[in-house]
PDB file of C-alpha atoms and ligand atoms in Angstrom:
ATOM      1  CA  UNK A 288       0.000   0.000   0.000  1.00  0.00           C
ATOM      2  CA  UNK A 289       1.521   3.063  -1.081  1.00  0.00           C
ATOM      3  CA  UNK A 290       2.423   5.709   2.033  1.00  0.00           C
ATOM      4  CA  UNK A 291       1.729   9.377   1.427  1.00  0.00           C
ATOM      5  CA  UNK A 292       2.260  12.108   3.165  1.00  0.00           C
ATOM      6  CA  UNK A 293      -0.060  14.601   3.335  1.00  0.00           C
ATOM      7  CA  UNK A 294       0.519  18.530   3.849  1.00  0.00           C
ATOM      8  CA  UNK A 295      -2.243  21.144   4.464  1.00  0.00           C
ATOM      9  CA  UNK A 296      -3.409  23.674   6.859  1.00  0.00           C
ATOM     10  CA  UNK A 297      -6.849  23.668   5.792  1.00  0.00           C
ATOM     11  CA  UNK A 298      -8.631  20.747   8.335  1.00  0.00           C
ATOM     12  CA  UNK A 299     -11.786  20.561   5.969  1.00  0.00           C
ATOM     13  CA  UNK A 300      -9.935  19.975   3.092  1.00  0.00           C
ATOM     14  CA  UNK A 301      -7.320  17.557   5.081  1.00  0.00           C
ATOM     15  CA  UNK A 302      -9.888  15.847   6.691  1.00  0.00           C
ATOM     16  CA  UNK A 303     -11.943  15.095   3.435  1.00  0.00           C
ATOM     17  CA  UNK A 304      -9.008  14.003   1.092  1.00  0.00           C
ATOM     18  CA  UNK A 305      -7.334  11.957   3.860  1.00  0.00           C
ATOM     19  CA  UNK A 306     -10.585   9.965   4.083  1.00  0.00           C
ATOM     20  CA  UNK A 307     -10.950   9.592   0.494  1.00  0.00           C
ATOM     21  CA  UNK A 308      -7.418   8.653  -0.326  1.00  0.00           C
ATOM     22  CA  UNK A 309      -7.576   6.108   2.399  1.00  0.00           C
ATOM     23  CA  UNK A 310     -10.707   5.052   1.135  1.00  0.00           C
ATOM     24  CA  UNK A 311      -8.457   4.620  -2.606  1.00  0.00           C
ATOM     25  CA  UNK A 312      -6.408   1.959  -0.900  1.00  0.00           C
ATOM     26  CA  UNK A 313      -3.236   4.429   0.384  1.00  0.00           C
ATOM     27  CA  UNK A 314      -1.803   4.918   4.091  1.00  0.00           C
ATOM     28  CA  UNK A 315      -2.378   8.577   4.605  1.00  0.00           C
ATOM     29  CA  UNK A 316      -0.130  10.635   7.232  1.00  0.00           C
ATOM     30  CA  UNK A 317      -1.521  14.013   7.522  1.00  0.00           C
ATOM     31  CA  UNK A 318       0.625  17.211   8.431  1.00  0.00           C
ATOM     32  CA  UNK A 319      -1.025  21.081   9.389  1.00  0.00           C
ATOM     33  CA  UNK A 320       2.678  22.692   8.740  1.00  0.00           C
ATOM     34  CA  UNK A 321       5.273  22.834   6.474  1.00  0.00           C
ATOM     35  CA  UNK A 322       8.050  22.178   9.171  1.00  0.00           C
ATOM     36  CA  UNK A 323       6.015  19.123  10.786  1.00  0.00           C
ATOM     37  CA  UNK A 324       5.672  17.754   7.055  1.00  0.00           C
ATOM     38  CA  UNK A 325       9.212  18.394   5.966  1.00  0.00           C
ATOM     39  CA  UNK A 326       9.732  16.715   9.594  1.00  0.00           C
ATOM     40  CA  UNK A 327       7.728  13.536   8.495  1.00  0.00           C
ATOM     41  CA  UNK A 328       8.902  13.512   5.099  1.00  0.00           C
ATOM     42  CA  UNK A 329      12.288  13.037   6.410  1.00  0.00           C
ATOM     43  CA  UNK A 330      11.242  10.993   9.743  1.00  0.00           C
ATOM     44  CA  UNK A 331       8.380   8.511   7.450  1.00  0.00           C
ATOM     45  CA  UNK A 332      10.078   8.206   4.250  1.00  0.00           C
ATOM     46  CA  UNK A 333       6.308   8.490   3.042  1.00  0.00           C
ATOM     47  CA  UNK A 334       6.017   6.686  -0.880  1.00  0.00           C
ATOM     48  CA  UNK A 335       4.573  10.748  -2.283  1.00  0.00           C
ATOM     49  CA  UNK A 336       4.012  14.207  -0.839  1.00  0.00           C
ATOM     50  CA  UNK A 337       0.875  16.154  -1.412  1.00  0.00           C
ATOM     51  CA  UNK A 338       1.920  19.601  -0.625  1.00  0.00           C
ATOM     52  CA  UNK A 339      -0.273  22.645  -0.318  1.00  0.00           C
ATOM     53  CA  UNK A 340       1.691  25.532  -1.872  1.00  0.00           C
ATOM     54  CA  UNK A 341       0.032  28.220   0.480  1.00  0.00           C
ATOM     55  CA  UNK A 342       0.924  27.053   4.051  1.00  0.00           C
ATOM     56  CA  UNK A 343       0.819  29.466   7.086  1.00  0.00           C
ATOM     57  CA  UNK A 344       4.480  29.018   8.072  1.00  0.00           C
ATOM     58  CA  UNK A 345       6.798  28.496   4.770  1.00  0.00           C
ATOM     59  CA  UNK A 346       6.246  29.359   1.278  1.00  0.00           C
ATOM     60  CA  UNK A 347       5.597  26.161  -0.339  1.00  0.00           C
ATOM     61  CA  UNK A 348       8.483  26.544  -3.119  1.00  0.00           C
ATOM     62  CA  UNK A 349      10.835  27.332  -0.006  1.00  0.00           C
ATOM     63  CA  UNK A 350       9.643  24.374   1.268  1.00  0.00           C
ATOM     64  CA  UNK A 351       9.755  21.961  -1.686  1.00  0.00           C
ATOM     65  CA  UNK A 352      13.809  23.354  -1.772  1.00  0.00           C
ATOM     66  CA  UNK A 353      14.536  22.274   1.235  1.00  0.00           C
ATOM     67  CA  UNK A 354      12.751  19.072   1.115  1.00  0.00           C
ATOM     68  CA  UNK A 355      14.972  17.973  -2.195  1.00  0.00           C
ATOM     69  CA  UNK A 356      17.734  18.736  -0.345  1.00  0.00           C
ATOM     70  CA  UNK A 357      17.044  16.038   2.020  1.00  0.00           C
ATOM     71  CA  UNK A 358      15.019  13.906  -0.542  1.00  0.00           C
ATOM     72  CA  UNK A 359      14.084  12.351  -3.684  1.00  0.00           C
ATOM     73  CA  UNK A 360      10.277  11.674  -2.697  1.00  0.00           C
ATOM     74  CA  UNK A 361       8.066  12.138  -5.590  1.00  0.00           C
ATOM     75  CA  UNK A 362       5.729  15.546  -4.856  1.00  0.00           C
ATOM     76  CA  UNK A 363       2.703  16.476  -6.383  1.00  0.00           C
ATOM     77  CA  UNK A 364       1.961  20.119  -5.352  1.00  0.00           C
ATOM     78  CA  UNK A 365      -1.949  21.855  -5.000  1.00  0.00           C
ATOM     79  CA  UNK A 366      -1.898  25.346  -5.747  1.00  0.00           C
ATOM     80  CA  UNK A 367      -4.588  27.625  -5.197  1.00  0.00           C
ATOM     81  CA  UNK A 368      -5.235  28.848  -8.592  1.00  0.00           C
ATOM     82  CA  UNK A 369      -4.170  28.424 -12.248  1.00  0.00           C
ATOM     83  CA  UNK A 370      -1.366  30.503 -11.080  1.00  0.00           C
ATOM     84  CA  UNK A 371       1.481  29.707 -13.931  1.00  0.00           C
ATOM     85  CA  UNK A 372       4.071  31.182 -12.508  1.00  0.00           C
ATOM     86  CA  UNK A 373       3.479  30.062  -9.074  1.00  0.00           C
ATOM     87  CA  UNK A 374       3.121  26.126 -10.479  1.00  0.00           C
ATOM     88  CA  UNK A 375       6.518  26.468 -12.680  1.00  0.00           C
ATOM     89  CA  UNK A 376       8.410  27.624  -9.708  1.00  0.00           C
ATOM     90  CA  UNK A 377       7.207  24.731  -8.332  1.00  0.00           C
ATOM     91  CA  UNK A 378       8.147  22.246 -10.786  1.00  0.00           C
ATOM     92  CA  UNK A 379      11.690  24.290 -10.845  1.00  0.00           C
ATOM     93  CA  UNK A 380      11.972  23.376  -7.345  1.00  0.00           C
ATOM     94  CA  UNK A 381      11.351  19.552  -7.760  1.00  0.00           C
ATOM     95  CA  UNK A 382       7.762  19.121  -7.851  1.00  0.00           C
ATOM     96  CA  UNK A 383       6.896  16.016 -10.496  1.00  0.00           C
ATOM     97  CA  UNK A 384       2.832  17.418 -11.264  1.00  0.00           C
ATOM     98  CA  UNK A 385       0.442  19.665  -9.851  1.00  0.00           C
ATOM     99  CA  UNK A 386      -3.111  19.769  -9.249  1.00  0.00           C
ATOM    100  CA  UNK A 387      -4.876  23.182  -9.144  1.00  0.00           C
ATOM    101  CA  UNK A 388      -7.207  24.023  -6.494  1.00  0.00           C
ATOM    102  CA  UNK A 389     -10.293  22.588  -6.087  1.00  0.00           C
ATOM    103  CA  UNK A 390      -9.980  19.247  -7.448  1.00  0.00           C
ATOM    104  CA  UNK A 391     -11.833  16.147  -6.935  1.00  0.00           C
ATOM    105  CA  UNK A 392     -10.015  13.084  -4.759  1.00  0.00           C
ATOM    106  CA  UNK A 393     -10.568  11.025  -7.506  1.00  0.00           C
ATOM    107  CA  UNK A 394      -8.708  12.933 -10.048  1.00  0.00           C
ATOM    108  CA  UNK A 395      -5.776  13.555  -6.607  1.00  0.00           C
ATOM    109  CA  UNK A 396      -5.889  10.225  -7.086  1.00  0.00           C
ATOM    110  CA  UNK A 397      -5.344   9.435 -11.105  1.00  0.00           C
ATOM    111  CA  UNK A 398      -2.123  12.060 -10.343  1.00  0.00           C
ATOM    112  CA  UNK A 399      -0.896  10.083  -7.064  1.00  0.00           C
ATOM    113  CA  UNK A 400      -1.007   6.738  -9.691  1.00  0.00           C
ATOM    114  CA  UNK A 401       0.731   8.443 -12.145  1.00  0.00           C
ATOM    115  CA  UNK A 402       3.616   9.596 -10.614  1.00  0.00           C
ATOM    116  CA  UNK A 403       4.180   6.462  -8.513  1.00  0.00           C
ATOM    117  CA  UNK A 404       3.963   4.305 -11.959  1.00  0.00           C
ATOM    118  CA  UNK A 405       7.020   6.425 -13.311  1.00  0.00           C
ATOM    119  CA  UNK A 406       8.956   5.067 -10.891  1.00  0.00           C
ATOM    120  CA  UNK A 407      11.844   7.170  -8.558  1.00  0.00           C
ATOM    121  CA  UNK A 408      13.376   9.645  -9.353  1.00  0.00           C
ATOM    122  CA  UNK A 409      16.483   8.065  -9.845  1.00  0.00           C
ATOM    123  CA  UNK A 410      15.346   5.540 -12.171  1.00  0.00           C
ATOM    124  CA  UNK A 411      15.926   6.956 -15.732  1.00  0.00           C
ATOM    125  CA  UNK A 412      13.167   7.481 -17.775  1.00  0.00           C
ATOM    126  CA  UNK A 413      14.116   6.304 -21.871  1.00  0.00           C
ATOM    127  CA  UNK A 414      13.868   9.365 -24.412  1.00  0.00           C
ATOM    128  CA  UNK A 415      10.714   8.310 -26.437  1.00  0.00           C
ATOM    129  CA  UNK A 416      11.739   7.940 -30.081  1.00  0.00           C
ATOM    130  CA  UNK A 417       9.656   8.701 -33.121  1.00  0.00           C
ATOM    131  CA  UNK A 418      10.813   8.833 -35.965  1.00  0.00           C
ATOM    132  CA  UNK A 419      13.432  11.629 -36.173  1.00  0.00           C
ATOM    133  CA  UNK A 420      11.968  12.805 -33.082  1.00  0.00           C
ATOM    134  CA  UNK A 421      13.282  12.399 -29.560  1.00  0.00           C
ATOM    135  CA  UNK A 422      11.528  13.553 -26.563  1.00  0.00           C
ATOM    136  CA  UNK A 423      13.004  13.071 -23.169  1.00  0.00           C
ATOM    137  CA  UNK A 424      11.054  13.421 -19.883  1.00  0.00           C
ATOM    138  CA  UNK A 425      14.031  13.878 -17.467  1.00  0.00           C
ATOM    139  CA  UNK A 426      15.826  16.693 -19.125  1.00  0.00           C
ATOM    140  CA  UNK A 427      12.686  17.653 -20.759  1.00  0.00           C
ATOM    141  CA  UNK A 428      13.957  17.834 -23.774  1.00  0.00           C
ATOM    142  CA  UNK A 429      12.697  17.482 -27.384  1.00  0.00           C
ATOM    143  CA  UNK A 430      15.186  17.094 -30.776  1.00  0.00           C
ATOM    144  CA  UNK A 431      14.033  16.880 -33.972  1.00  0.00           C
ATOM    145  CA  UNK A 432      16.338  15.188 -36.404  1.00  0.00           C
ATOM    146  CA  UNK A 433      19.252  16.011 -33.787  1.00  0.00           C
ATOM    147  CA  UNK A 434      17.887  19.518 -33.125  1.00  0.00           C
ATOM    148  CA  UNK A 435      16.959  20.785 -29.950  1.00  0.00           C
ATOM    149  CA  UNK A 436      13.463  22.258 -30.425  1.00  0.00           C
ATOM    150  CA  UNK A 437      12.747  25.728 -28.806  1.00  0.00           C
ATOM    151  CA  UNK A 438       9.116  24.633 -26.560  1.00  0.00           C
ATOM    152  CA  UNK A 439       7.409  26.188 -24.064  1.00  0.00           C
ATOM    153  CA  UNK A 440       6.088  24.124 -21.139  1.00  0.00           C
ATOM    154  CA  UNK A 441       2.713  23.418 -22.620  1.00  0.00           C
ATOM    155  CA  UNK A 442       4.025  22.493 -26.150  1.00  0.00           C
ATOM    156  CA  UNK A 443       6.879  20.194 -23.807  1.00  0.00           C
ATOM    157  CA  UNK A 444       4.025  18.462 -22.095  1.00  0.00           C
ATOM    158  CA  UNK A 445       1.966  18.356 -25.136  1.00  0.00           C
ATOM    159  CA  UNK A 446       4.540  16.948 -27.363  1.00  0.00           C
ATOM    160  CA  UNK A 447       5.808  14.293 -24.325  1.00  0.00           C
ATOM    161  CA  UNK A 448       2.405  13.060 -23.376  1.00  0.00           C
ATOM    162  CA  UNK A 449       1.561  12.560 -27.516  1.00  0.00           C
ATOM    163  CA  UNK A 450       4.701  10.427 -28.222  1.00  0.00           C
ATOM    164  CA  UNK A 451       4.130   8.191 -25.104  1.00  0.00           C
ATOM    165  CA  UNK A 452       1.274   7.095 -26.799  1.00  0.00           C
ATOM    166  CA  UNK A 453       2.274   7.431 -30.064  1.00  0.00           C
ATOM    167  CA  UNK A 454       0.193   5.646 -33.178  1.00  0.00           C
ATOM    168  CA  UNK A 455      -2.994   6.149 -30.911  1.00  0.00           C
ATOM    169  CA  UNK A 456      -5.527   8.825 -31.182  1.00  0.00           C
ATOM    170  CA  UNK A 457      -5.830  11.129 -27.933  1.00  0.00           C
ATOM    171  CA  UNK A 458      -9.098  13.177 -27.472  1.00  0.00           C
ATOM    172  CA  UNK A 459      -8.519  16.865 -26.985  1.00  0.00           C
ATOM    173  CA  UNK A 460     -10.893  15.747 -23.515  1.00  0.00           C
ATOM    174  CA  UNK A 461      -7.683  13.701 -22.620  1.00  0.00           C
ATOM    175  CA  UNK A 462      -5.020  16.103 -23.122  1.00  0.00           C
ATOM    176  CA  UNK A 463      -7.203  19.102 -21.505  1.00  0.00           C
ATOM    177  CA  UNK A 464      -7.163  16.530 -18.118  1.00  0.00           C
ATOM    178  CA  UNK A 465      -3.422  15.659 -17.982  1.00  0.00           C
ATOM    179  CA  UNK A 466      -1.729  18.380 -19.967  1.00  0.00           C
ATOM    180  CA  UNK A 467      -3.777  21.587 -19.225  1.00  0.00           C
ATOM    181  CA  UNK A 468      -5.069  19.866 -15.899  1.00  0.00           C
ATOM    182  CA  UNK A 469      -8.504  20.528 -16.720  1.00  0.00           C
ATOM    183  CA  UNK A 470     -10.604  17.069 -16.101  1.00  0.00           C
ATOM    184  CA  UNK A 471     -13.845  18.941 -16.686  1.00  0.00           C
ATOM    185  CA  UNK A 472     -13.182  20.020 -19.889  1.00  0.00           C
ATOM    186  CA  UNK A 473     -11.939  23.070 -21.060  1.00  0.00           C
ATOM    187  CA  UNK A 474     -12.279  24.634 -24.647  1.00  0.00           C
ATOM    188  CA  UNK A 475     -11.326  22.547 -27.466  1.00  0.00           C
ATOM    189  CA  UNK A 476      -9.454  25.715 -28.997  1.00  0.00           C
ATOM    190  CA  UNK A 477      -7.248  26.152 -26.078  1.00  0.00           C
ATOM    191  CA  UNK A 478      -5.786  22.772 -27.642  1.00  0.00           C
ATOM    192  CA  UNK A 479      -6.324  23.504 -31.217  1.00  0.00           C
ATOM    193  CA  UNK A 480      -4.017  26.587 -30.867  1.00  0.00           C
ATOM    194  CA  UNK A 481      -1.078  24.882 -29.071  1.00  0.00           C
ATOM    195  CA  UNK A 482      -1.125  21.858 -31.274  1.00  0.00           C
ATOM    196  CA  UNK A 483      -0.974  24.506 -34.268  1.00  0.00           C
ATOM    197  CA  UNK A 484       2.528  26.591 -32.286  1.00  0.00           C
ATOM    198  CA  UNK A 485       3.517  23.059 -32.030  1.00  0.00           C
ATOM    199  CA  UNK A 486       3.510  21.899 -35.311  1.00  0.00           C
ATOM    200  CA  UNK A 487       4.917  25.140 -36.400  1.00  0.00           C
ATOM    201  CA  UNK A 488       8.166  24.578 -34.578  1.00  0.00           C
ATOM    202  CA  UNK A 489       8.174  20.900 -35.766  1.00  0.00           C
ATOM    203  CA  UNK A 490       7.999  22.475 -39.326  1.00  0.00           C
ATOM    204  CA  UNK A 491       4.558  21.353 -40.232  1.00  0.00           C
ATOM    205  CA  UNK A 492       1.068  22.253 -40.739  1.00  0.00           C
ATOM    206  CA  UNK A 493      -2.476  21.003 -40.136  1.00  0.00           C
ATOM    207  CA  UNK A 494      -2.832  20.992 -44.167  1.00  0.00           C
ATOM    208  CA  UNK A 495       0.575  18.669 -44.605  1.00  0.00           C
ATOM    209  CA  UNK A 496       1.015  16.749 -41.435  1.00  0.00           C
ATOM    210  CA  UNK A 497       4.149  15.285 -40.526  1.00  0.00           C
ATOM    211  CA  UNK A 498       3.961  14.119 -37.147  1.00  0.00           C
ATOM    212  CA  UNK A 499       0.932  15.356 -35.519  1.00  0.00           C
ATOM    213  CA  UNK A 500      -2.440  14.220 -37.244  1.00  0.00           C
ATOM    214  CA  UNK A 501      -5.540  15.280 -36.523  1.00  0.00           C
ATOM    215  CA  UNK A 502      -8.303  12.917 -36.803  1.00  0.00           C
ATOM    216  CA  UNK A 503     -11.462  14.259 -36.946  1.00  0.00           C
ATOM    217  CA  UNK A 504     -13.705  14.009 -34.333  1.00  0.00           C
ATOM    218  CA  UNK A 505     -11.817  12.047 -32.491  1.00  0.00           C
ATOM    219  CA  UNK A 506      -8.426  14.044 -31.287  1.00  0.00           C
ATOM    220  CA  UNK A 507      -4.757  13.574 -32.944  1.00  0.00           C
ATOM    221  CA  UNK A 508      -2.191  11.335 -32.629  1.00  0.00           C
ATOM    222  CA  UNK A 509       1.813  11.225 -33.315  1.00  0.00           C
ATOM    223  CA  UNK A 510       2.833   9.243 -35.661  1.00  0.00           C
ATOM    224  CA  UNK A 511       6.301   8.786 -37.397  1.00  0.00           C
ATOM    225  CA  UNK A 512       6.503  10.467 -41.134  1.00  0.00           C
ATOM    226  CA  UNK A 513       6.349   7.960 -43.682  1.00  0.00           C
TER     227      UNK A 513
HETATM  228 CA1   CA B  44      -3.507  26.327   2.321  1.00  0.00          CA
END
């Protein structure tokens, strides 16, 4: 049973995700602080760290620092909003995903799964290869035919969760939930527009796909050229 470790001042909100986490099948230690969590972190050795970002004694970032420091835990940080900047600090500092504020257990949940399926941190993670393209989740980078290509977070995240499933179609409903963190939907264009920056910088268009193909109805998939 996988041991997590649980950080948040709020006792509603601890109260009702410890229950339903434990109810998911995990062992669920519960801290109020940052210091008594970075305390239990350290003193538990807990599987994954849920950690609020807005805590009452030590910015979460600050907090997530020090904690890598000591440890290669995986953390999945809550912020309180869609707060961009506030969520890449946090990945900056070490955080492996982020849920925003409120969320549903069960989607908590999907995230805690995730992360614990990639394995530790120390494990390396292969470069996923298609075709002349090379996208690696560790140094989070992408090359195209040997060239590093310029992407923003999104398009990274885009691009990495397409060629892990590469050959299949993903709905635009899927990649709204894990890439854009929306699991109740979001607008179709929000995707639409990224996929377009995206193919631009892989040198392609919607009307001459390469790589990304759009299938109609259904969502896109990466495939290699022929
Ligand atoms: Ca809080």
């Amino acid at each position: 049973m996988p041991q997590l470790l649980l950080v948040e001042d709020d006792p509603a909100i601890r109260t009702a995700l410890s229950r339903a986490l434990t109810a998911r099948g995990h062992g669920v230690r519960t801290e109020a602080t940052g210091m008594a969590g970075l305390q239990a972190a350290v003193d538990d050795r807990p599987d994954l760290v849920v950690l609020d970002l807005g805590l009452p004694d030590v910015d979460g970032c600050v907090l997530l620092t020090m904690l890598r420091a000591v440890s290669d835990v995986p953390v999945i940080v809550a912020t309180a909003r869609d707060d961009e900047r506030e969520t890449v600090r946090a990945l900056d500092a070490g955080a492996d995903d982020y849920v925003v504020k409120p969320f549903a257990a069960e989607h908590l949940d999907a995230r805690i799964r995730a992360v614990l399926r990639r394995g530790g941190p120390g494990e390396p993670a292969a470069a996923l290869v298609v075709g002349g393209l090379s996208v690696d989740p560790r140094s989070r980078e992408a090359l195209l035919d040997g060239r590093v290509l310029d992407l923003t977070r999104l398009e990274f995240d885009l691009l990495a969760h397409l060629a892990a499933r590469a050959g299949t179609v993903v709905s635009k409903k899927e990649l709204l939930a894990d890439v854009w963190h929306q699991p109740y939907g979001g607008a179709d264009k929000t995707v639409d527009v990224h996929l377009s920056w995206l193919r631009r910088k892989l040198g392609e268009s919607a009307a001459s796909p390469r790589y990304v193909h759009s299938v109609r109805g259904v969502g896109v998939k990466l495939v290699p050229p022929p």
